[in-house]
Amino acid sequence: MNRLAVCVAAAVSAVALAAGPAATADPSPGKHGEAARHRAPAKPASESARLARSILNAKGITYATSHGGGTDKASLPRQNLVDVSNGRAARTSPWGHKNGSRVALDTRMLNGVLKLNSQYRYKFQVSEFVGGRHSATSKHYLGRAVDVTWINGRHVGKKADHRGFMNACRKLGAKLVLGPGDKDHGTHVHCQW
């Protein structure tokens, strides 16, 4: 048995030596004459990235295509979600108090947005996550707030069911909910976690 093992080892060594370094570098198949290239296993997606992808794929959630204070496609709400779903932080608008900085979106807020659609069956339009212009101490700049302008096909302030929507936000854990009747919130609902 020992002689057989020595013979096999010698034969393998001779074949490897004749084939060159590419054959000994990696036994896995690669291009002809080259070692195979291995990719690192995919990292598990963060909870924020998973939630952002789920929101992007949800039917019934749409996104504003402009800001009230200017034009910056990189800070629009849909782009905020695309960035987060790809492992990046969301971008604020260049004219806001945070001037184009990156902000992580809070998982509680993202979960609330998703459940407003999936659990409470609201169809709505997100006008802002971290983009736009808000007060200097706004939780938008911490990734903890969302503004909604359309609910079930009606504009907030014009017969939309904003009260039901606001109550659903509270039930989902929002700490501050503002809308028509609150100062500076006559045309949108603000839900903050």
Short mmCIF file of N, CA and C in Angstrom, two decimals, residues 41-169:
data_model
loop_
_atom_site.label_atom_id
_atom_site.label_comp_id
_atom_site.label_asym_id
_atom_site.label_seq_id
_atom_site.Cartn_x
_atom_site.Cartn_y
_atom_site.Cartn_z
N PRO A 41 -18.29 34.90 -1.30
CA PRO A 41 -19.73 34.68 -1.17
C PRO A 41 -20.44 36.00 -0.91
N ALA A 42 -21.62 36.13 -1.46
CA ALA A 42 -22.38 37.37 -1.28
C ALA A 42 -22.66 37.61 0.20
N LYS A 43 -22.51 38.87 0.59
CA LYS A 43 -22.81 39.22 1.98
C LYS A 43 -24.32 39.27 2.14
N PRO A 44 -24.82 38.86 3.28
CA PRO A 44 -26.26 38.97 3.47
C PRO A 44 -26.66 40.44 3.44
N ALA A 45 -27.76 40.73 2.78
CA ALA A 45 -28.23 42.12 2.68
C ALA A 45 -28.62 42.62 4.05
N SER A 46 -28.40 43.91 4.26
CA SER A 46 -28.81 44.51 5.52
C SER A 46 -30.34 44.56 5.57
N GLU A 47 -30.86 44.70 6.74
CA GLU A 47 -32.32 44.81 6.90
C GLU A 47 -32.84 46.02 6.14
N SER A 48 -32.12 47.14 6.19
CA SER A 48 -32.54 48.34 5.45
C SER A 48 -32.59 48.06 3.95
N ALA A 49 -31.57 47.38 3.43
CA ALA A 49 -31.54 47.07 2.00
C ALA A 49 -32.69 46.16 1.62
N ARG A 50 -32.97 45.16 2.45
CA ARG A 50 -34.08 44.24 2.17
C ARG A 50 -35.41 44.97 2.17
N LEU A 51 -35.63 45.83 3.17
CA LEU A 51 -36.88 46.59 3.24
C LEU A 51 -37.01 47.56 2.06
N ALA A 52 -35.91 48.23 1.71
CA ALA A 52 -35.94 49.17 0.58
C ALA A 52 -36.33 48.44 -0.70
N ARG A 53 -35.75 47.26 -0.93
CA ARG A 53 -36.11 46.46 -2.11
C ARG A 53 -37.59 46.07 -2.09
N SER A 54 -38.09 45.70 -0.92
CA SER A 54 -39.50 45.31 -0.81
C SER A 54 -40.41 46.49 -1.11
N ILE A 55 -40.04 47.68 -0.64
CA ILE A 55 -40.85 48.87 -0.92
C ILE A 55 -40.81 49.18 -2.41
N LEU A 56 -39.64 49.11 -3.02
CA LEU A 56 -39.53 49.37 -4.46
C LEU A 56 -40.38 48.40 -5.28
N ASN A 57 -40.52 47.16 -4.81
CA ASN A 57 -41.29 46.15 -5.52
C ASN A 57 -42.77 46.14 -5.17
N ALA A 58 -43.16 46.92 -4.17
CA ALA A 58 -44.56 46.93 -3.73
C ALA A 58 -45.45 47.62 -4.76
N LYS A 59 -46.57 47.00 -5.04
CA LYS A 59 -47.55 47.63 -5.91
C LYS A 59 -48.36 48.59 -5.06
N GLY A 60 -48.56 49.78 -5.56
CA GLY A 60 -49.36 50.74 -4.82
C GLY A 60 -48.55 51.82 -4.12
N ILE A 61 -47.21 51.75 -4.18
CA ILE A 61 -46.39 52.83 -3.64
C ILE A 61 -45.69 53.49 -4.82
N THR A 62 -45.93 54.79 -4.97
CA THR A 62 -45.28 55.56 -6.03
C THR A 62 -44.44 56.67 -5.38
N TYR A 63 -43.72 57.41 -6.23
CA TYR A 63 -42.75 58.38 -5.71
C TYR A 63 -42.83 59.68 -6.49
N ALA A 64 -42.70 60.77 -5.77
CA ALA A 64 -42.67 62.08 -6.42
C ALA A 64 -41.46 62.15 -7.33
N THR A 65 -41.60 62.87 -8.44
CA THR A 65 -40.50 62.98 -9.40
C THR A 65 -39.82 64.34 -9.37
N SER A 66 -40.20 65.16 -8.39
CA SER A 66 -39.56 66.46 -8.21
C SER A 66 -39.73 66.88 -6.75
N HIS A 67 -38.91 67.86 -6.36
CA HIS A 67 -39.00 68.43 -5.01
C HIS A 67 -39.69 69.78 -5.10
N GLY A 68 -40.28 70.21 -4.01
CA GLY A 68 -40.87 71.55 -3.96
C GLY A 68 -39.81 72.64 -4.03
N GLY A 69 -38.61 72.36 -3.56
CA GLY A 69 -37.59 73.40 -3.46
C GLY A 69 -36.54 73.40 -4.55
N GLY A 70 -36.61 72.51 -5.53
CA GLY A 70 -35.59 72.48 -6.56
C GLY A 70 -35.55 71.15 -7.27
N THR A 71 -34.57 70.97 -8.13
CA THR A 71 -34.43 69.75 -8.91
C THR A 71 -33.12 69.07 -8.55
N ASP A 72 -33.20 67.87 -8.06
CA ASP A 72 -32.03 67.06 -7.76
C ASP A 72 -32.45 65.60 -7.77
N LYS A 73 -32.22 64.92 -8.89
CA LYS A 73 -32.67 63.54 -9.04
C LYS A 73 -32.04 62.59 -8.03
N ALA A 74 -30.82 62.89 -7.57
CA ALA A 74 -30.12 61.99 -6.64
C ALA A 74 -30.77 61.94 -5.27
N SER A 75 -31.62 62.93 -4.94
CA SER A 75 -32.24 62.95 -3.62
C SER A 75 -33.75 62.69 -3.66
N LEU A 76 -34.26 62.28 -4.81
CA LEU A 76 -35.68 61.94 -4.90
C LEU A 76 -35.96 60.66 -4.12
N PRO A 77 -37.19 60.47 -3.64
CA PRO A 77 -37.48 59.32 -2.77
C PRO A 77 -37.21 57.95 -3.40
N ARG A 78 -37.52 57.78 -4.67
CA ARG A 78 -37.25 56.48 -5.30
C ARG A 78 -35.75 56.23 -5.34
N GLN A 79 -34.97 57.25 -5.68
CA GLN A 79 -33.52 57.09 -5.74
C GLN A 79 -32.95 56.82 -4.35
N ASN A 80 -33.55 57.43 -3.30
CA ASN A 80 -33.13 57.13 -1.93
C ASN A 80 -33.26 55.63 -1.67
N LEU A 81 -34.37 55.04 -2.09
CA LEU A 81 -34.59 53.60 -1.89
C LEU A 81 -33.63 52.75 -2.73
N VAL A 82 -33.40 53.16 -3.97
CA VAL A 82 -32.46 52.43 -4.83
C VAL A 82 -31.08 52.43 -4.18
N ASP A 83 -30.65 53.60 -3.69
CA ASP A 83 -29.34 53.68 -3.04
C ASP A 83 -29.26 52.74 -1.84
N VAL A 84 -30.27 52.77 -0.99
CA VAL A 84 -30.27 51.93 0.22
C VAL A 84 -30.33 50.45 -0.16
N SER A 85 -31.12 50.11 -1.17
CA SER A 85 -31.22 48.70 -1.58
C SER A 85 -29.89 48.18 -2.12
N ASN A 86 -29.03 49.09 -2.57
CA ASN A 86 -27.71 48.73 -3.08
C ASN A 86 -26.60 48.93 -2.05
N GLY A 87 -26.99 49.08 -0.79
CA GLY A 87 -26.00 49.16 0.28
C GLY A 87 -25.40 50.53 0.52
N ARG A 88 -25.96 51.57 -0.09
CA ARG A 88 -25.48 52.93 0.13
C ARG A 88 -26.49 53.69 0.97
N ALA A 89 -26.06 54.78 1.56
CA ALA A 89 -26.97 55.65 2.31
C ALA A 89 -27.71 56.55 1.31
N ALA A 90 -28.87 57.05 1.71
CA ALA A 90 -29.67 57.94 0.88
C ALA A 90 -29.05 59.34 0.87
N ARG A 91 -29.25 60.07 -0.22
CA ARG A 91 -28.66 61.41 -0.35
C ARG A 91 -29.70 62.49 -0.07
N THR A 92 -29.29 63.49 0.70
CA THR A 92 -30.13 64.66 0.93
C THR A 92 -29.98 65.62 -0.24
N SER A 93 -30.89 66.59 -0.33
CA SER A 93 -30.82 67.58 -1.41
C SER A 93 -29.71 68.59 -1.14
N PRO A 94 -29.12 69.13 -2.19
CA PRO A 94 -28.01 70.08 -1.99
C PRO A 94 -28.44 71.40 -1.37
N TRP A 95 -29.71 71.75 -1.43
CA TRP A 95 -30.16 73.02 -0.88
C TRP A 95 -30.76 72.89 0.53
N GLY A 96 -30.86 71.69 1.04
CA GLY A 96 -31.40 71.50 2.39
C GLY A 96 -30.37 71.81 3.45
N HIS A 97 -30.72 71.60 4.69
CA HIS A 97 -29.82 71.89 5.81
C HIS A 97 -28.63 70.94 5.87
N LYS A 98 -28.71 69.81 5.18
CA LYS A 98 -27.60 68.84 5.21
C LYS A 98 -26.82 68.81 3.90
N ASN A 99 -27.17 69.64 2.94
CA ASN A 99 -26.41 69.87 1.71
C ASN A 99 -25.80 68.66 1.03
N GLY A 100 -26.61 67.76 0.56
CA GLY A 100 -26.14 66.63 -0.23
C GLY A 100 -25.37 65.57 0.52
N SER A 101 -25.60 65.46 1.82
CA SER A 101 -24.89 64.42 2.60
C SER A 101 -25.62 63.09 2.49
N ARG A 102 -24.98 62.04 2.97
CA ARG A 102 -25.58 60.69 2.95
C ARG A 102 -26.17 60.37 4.31
N VAL A 103 -27.35 59.73 4.29
CA VAL A 103 -28.08 59.42 5.51
C VAL A 103 -28.63 57.99 5.42
N ALA A 104 -28.46 57.21 6.46
CA ALA A 104 -29.05 55.86 6.52
C ALA A 104 -30.54 55.98 6.78
N LEU A 105 -31.34 55.16 6.10
CA LEU A 105 -32.79 55.14 6.35
C LEU A 105 -33.07 54.16 7.49
N ASP A 106 -33.82 54.62 8.46
CA ASP A 106 -34.14 53.86 9.66
C ASP A 106 -35.04 52.67 9.31
N THR A 107 -34.72 51.51 9.85
CA THR A 107 -35.51 50.31 9.54
C THR A 107 -36.93 50.40 10.08
N ARG A 108 -37.14 51.10 11.20
CA ARG A 108 -38.52 51.24 11.72
C ARG A 108 -39.38 52.03 10.74
N MET A 109 -38.81 53.09 10.18
CA MET A 109 -39.53 53.90 9.21
C MET A 109 -39.80 53.09 7.94
N LEU A 110 -38.78 52.41 7.43
CA LEU A 110 -38.97 51.60 6.22
C LEU A 110 -40.01 50.52 6.44
N ASN A 111 -39.98 49.86 7.58
CA ASN A 111 -40.96 48.83 7.90
C ASN A 111 -42.37 49.44 7.95
N GLY A 112 -42.49 50.63 8.54
CA GLY A 112 -43.78 51.31 8.59
C GLY A 112 -44.31 51.63 7.20
N VAL A 113 -43.45 52.14 6.33
CA VAL A 113 -43.85 52.46 4.96
C VAL A 113 -44.34 51.20 4.25
N LEU A 114 -43.60 50.12 4.38
CA LEU A 114 -43.99 48.87 3.74
C LEU A 114 -45.34 48.37 4.27
N LYS A 115 -45.53 48.41 5.57
CA LYS A 115 -46.77 47.90 6.16
C LYS A 115 -47.98 48.79 5.89
N LEU A 116 -47.76 50.09 5.67
CA LEU A 116 -48.89 50.95 5.28
C LEU A 116 -49.51 50.42 4.00
N ASN A 117 -48.68 49.86 3.14
CA ASN A 117 -49.16 49.28 1.89
C ASN A 117 -49.59 47.83 2.05
N SER A 118 -48.74 47.00 2.62
CA SER A 118 -49.00 45.56 2.65
C SER A 118 -50.03 45.15 3.71
N GLN A 119 -50.02 45.80 4.85
CA GLN A 119 -50.92 45.43 5.94
C GLN A 119 -52.20 46.27 5.94
N TYR A 120 -52.05 47.58 5.74
CA TYR A 120 -53.21 48.48 5.78
C TYR A 120 -53.80 48.74 4.40
N ARG A 121 -53.16 48.25 3.36
CA ARG A 121 -53.65 48.31 1.98
C ARG A 121 -53.80 49.73 1.43
N TYR A 122 -53.01 50.66 1.91
CA TYR A 122 -53.03 52.01 1.34
C TYR A 122 -52.18 52.04 0.08
N LYS A 123 -52.67 52.78 -0.90
CA LYS A 123 -51.88 53.11 -2.08
C LYS A 123 -51.52 54.58 -1.88
N PHE A 124 -50.23 54.90 -2.01
CA PHE A 124 -49.82 56.26 -1.69
C PHE A 124 -48.57 56.67 -2.45
N GLN A 125 -48.34 57.97 -2.46
CA GLN A 125 -47.14 58.51 -3.09
C GLN A 125 -46.25 59.14 -2.02
N VAL A 126 -45.00 58.68 -1.99
CA VAL A 126 -43.99 59.25 -1.09
C VAL A 126 -43.43 60.49 -1.77
N SER A 127 -43.46 61.62 -1.07
CA SER A 127 -42.88 62.84 -1.64
C SER A 127 -41.45 63.05 -1.16
N GLU A 128 -41.13 62.62 0.07
CA GLU A 128 -39.77 62.79 0.58
C GLU A 128 -39.42 61.73 1.61
N PHE A 129 -38.16 61.32 1.58
CA PHE A 129 -37.53 60.60 2.68
C PHE A 129 -36.52 61.56 3.30
N VAL A 130 -35.33 61.68 2.69
CA VAL A 130 -34.32 62.59 3.23
C VAL A 130 -34.08 63.79 2.33
N GLY A 131 -34.66 63.79 1.12
CA GLY A 131 -34.49 64.90 0.20
C GLY A 131 -35.41 66.06 0.54
N GLY A 132 -35.33 67.13 -0.23
CA GLY A 132 -36.17 68.31 -0.01
C GLY A 132 -35.61 69.20 1.08
N ARG A 133 -36.40 70.20 1.44
CA ARG A 133 -35.99 71.13 2.48
C ARG A 133 -36.93 70.98 3.67
N HIS A 134 -36.35 70.80 4.83
CA HIS A 134 -37.11 70.62 6.06
C HIS A 134 -36.50 71.52 7.14
N SER A 135 -37.10 71.55 8.31
CA SER A 135 -36.52 72.34 9.39
C SER A 135 -35.14 71.78 9.75
N ALA A 136 -34.30 72.61 10.33
CA ALA A 136 -32.92 72.20 10.64
C ALA A 136 -32.86 70.98 11.56
N THR A 137 -33.88 70.79 12.40
CA THR A 137 -33.89 69.67 13.34
C THR A 137 -34.79 68.51 12.88
N SER A 138 -35.19 68.55 11.62
CA SER A 138 -36.10 67.54 11.08
C SER A 138 -35.51 66.14 11.18
N LYS A 139 -36.36 65.18 11.50
CA LYS A 139 -35.95 63.78 11.54
C LYS A 139 -35.79 63.19 10.14
N HIS A 140 -36.21 63.95 9.11
CA HIS A 140 -35.93 63.51 7.74
C HIS A 140 -34.43 63.35 7.57
N TYR A 141 -33.66 64.29 8.13
CA TYR A 141 -32.20 64.27 7.99
C TYR A 141 -31.54 63.16 8.80
N LEU A 142 -32.31 62.47 9.62
CA LEU A 142 -31.81 61.30 10.34
C LEU A 142 -32.35 60.00 9.73
N GLY A 143 -33.09 60.13 8.63
CA GLY A 143 -33.64 58.96 7.96
C GLY A 143 -34.80 58.32 8.70
N ARG A 144 -35.49 59.11 9.54
CA ARG A 144 -36.56 58.56 10.37
C ARG A 144 -37.96 59.07 10.01
N ALA A 145 -38.10 59.82 8.90
CA ALA A 145 -39.40 60.39 8.56
C ALA A 145 -39.70 60.21 7.08
N VAL A 146 -40.99 60.17 6.77
CA VAL A 146 -41.48 60.08 5.40
C VAL A 146 -42.62 61.08 5.24
N ASP A 147 -42.69 61.71 4.07
CA ASP A 147 -43.81 62.58 3.72
C ASP A 147 -44.60 61.92 2.60
N VAL A 148 -45.93 61.99 2.71
CA VAL A 148 -46.82 61.38 1.73
C VAL A 148 -47.80 62.44 1.23
N THR A 149 -47.94 62.58 -0.10
CA THR A 149 -48.81 63.61 -0.67
C THR A 149 -50.10 63.08 -1.28
N TRP A 150 -50.11 61.83 -1.70
CA TRP A 150 -51.29 61.22 -2.30
C TRP A 150 -51.64 59.95 -1.55
N ILE A 151 -52.91 59.76 -1.26
CA ILE A 151 -53.39 58.56 -0.58
C ILE A 151 -54.60 58.03 -1.34
N ASN A 152 -54.51 56.79 -1.79
CA ASN A 152 -55.60 56.14 -2.53
C ASN A 152 -56.15 57.01 -3.67
N GLY A 153 -55.23 57.62 -4.41
CA GLY A 153 -55.62 58.40 -5.59
C GLY A 153 -56.09 59.81 -5.32
N ARG A 154 -56.06 60.24 -4.08
CA ARG A 154 -56.51 61.61 -3.75
C ARG A 154 -55.38 62.37 -3.07
N HIS A 155 -55.28 63.65 -3.43
CA HIS A 155 -54.23 64.47 -2.84
C HIS A 155 -54.57 64.79 -1.39
N VAL A 156 -53.55 64.73 -0.53
CA VAL A 156 -53.74 65.08 0.89
C VAL A 156 -54.19 66.54 0.95
N GLY A 157 -55.23 66.77 1.71
CA GLY A 157 -55.82 68.11 1.81
C GLY A 157 -56.99 68.29 0.87
N LYS A 158 -57.22 67.31 -0.02
CA LYS A 158 -58.33 67.37 -0.97
C LYS A 158 -59.08 66.05 -0.95
N LYS A 159 -59.67 65.74 0.17
CA LYS A 159 -60.53 64.57 0.36
C LYS A 159 -59.79 63.23 0.44
N ALA A 160 -58.50 63.24 0.65
CA ALA A 160 -57.78 61.98 0.88
C ALA A 160 -58.08 61.50 2.29
N ASP A 161 -58.02 60.20 2.52
CA ASP A 161 -58.24 59.64 3.86
C ASP A 161 -56.97 59.81 4.70
N HIS A 162 -56.62 61.06 4.95
CA HIS A 162 -55.39 61.31 5.70
C HIS A 162 -55.52 60.93 7.17
N ARG A 163 -56.71 61.03 7.74
CA ARG A 163 -56.87 60.67 9.16
C ARG A 163 -56.64 59.17 9.39
N GLY A 164 -57.22 58.34 8.52
CA GLY A 164 -57.00 56.90 8.62
C GLY A 164 -55.54 56.54 8.41
N PHE A 165 -54.93 57.19 7.44
CA PHE A 165 -53.51 56.96 7.15
C PHE A 165 -52.65 57.37 8.35
N MET A 166 -52.95 58.51 8.94
CA MET A 166 -52.20 59.00 10.10
C MET A 166 -52.36 58.04 11.29
N ASN A 167 -53.57 57.53 11.49
CA ASN A 167 -53.79 56.56 12.58
C ASN A 167 -53.00 55.27 12.33
N ALA A 168 -52.95 54.83 11.07
CA ALA A 168 -52.17 53.63 10.75
C ALA A 168 -50.68 53.86 11.04
N CYS A 169 -50.18 55.05 10.73
CA CYS A 169 -48.77 55.38 11.05
C CYS A 169 -48.53 55.26 12.55
#
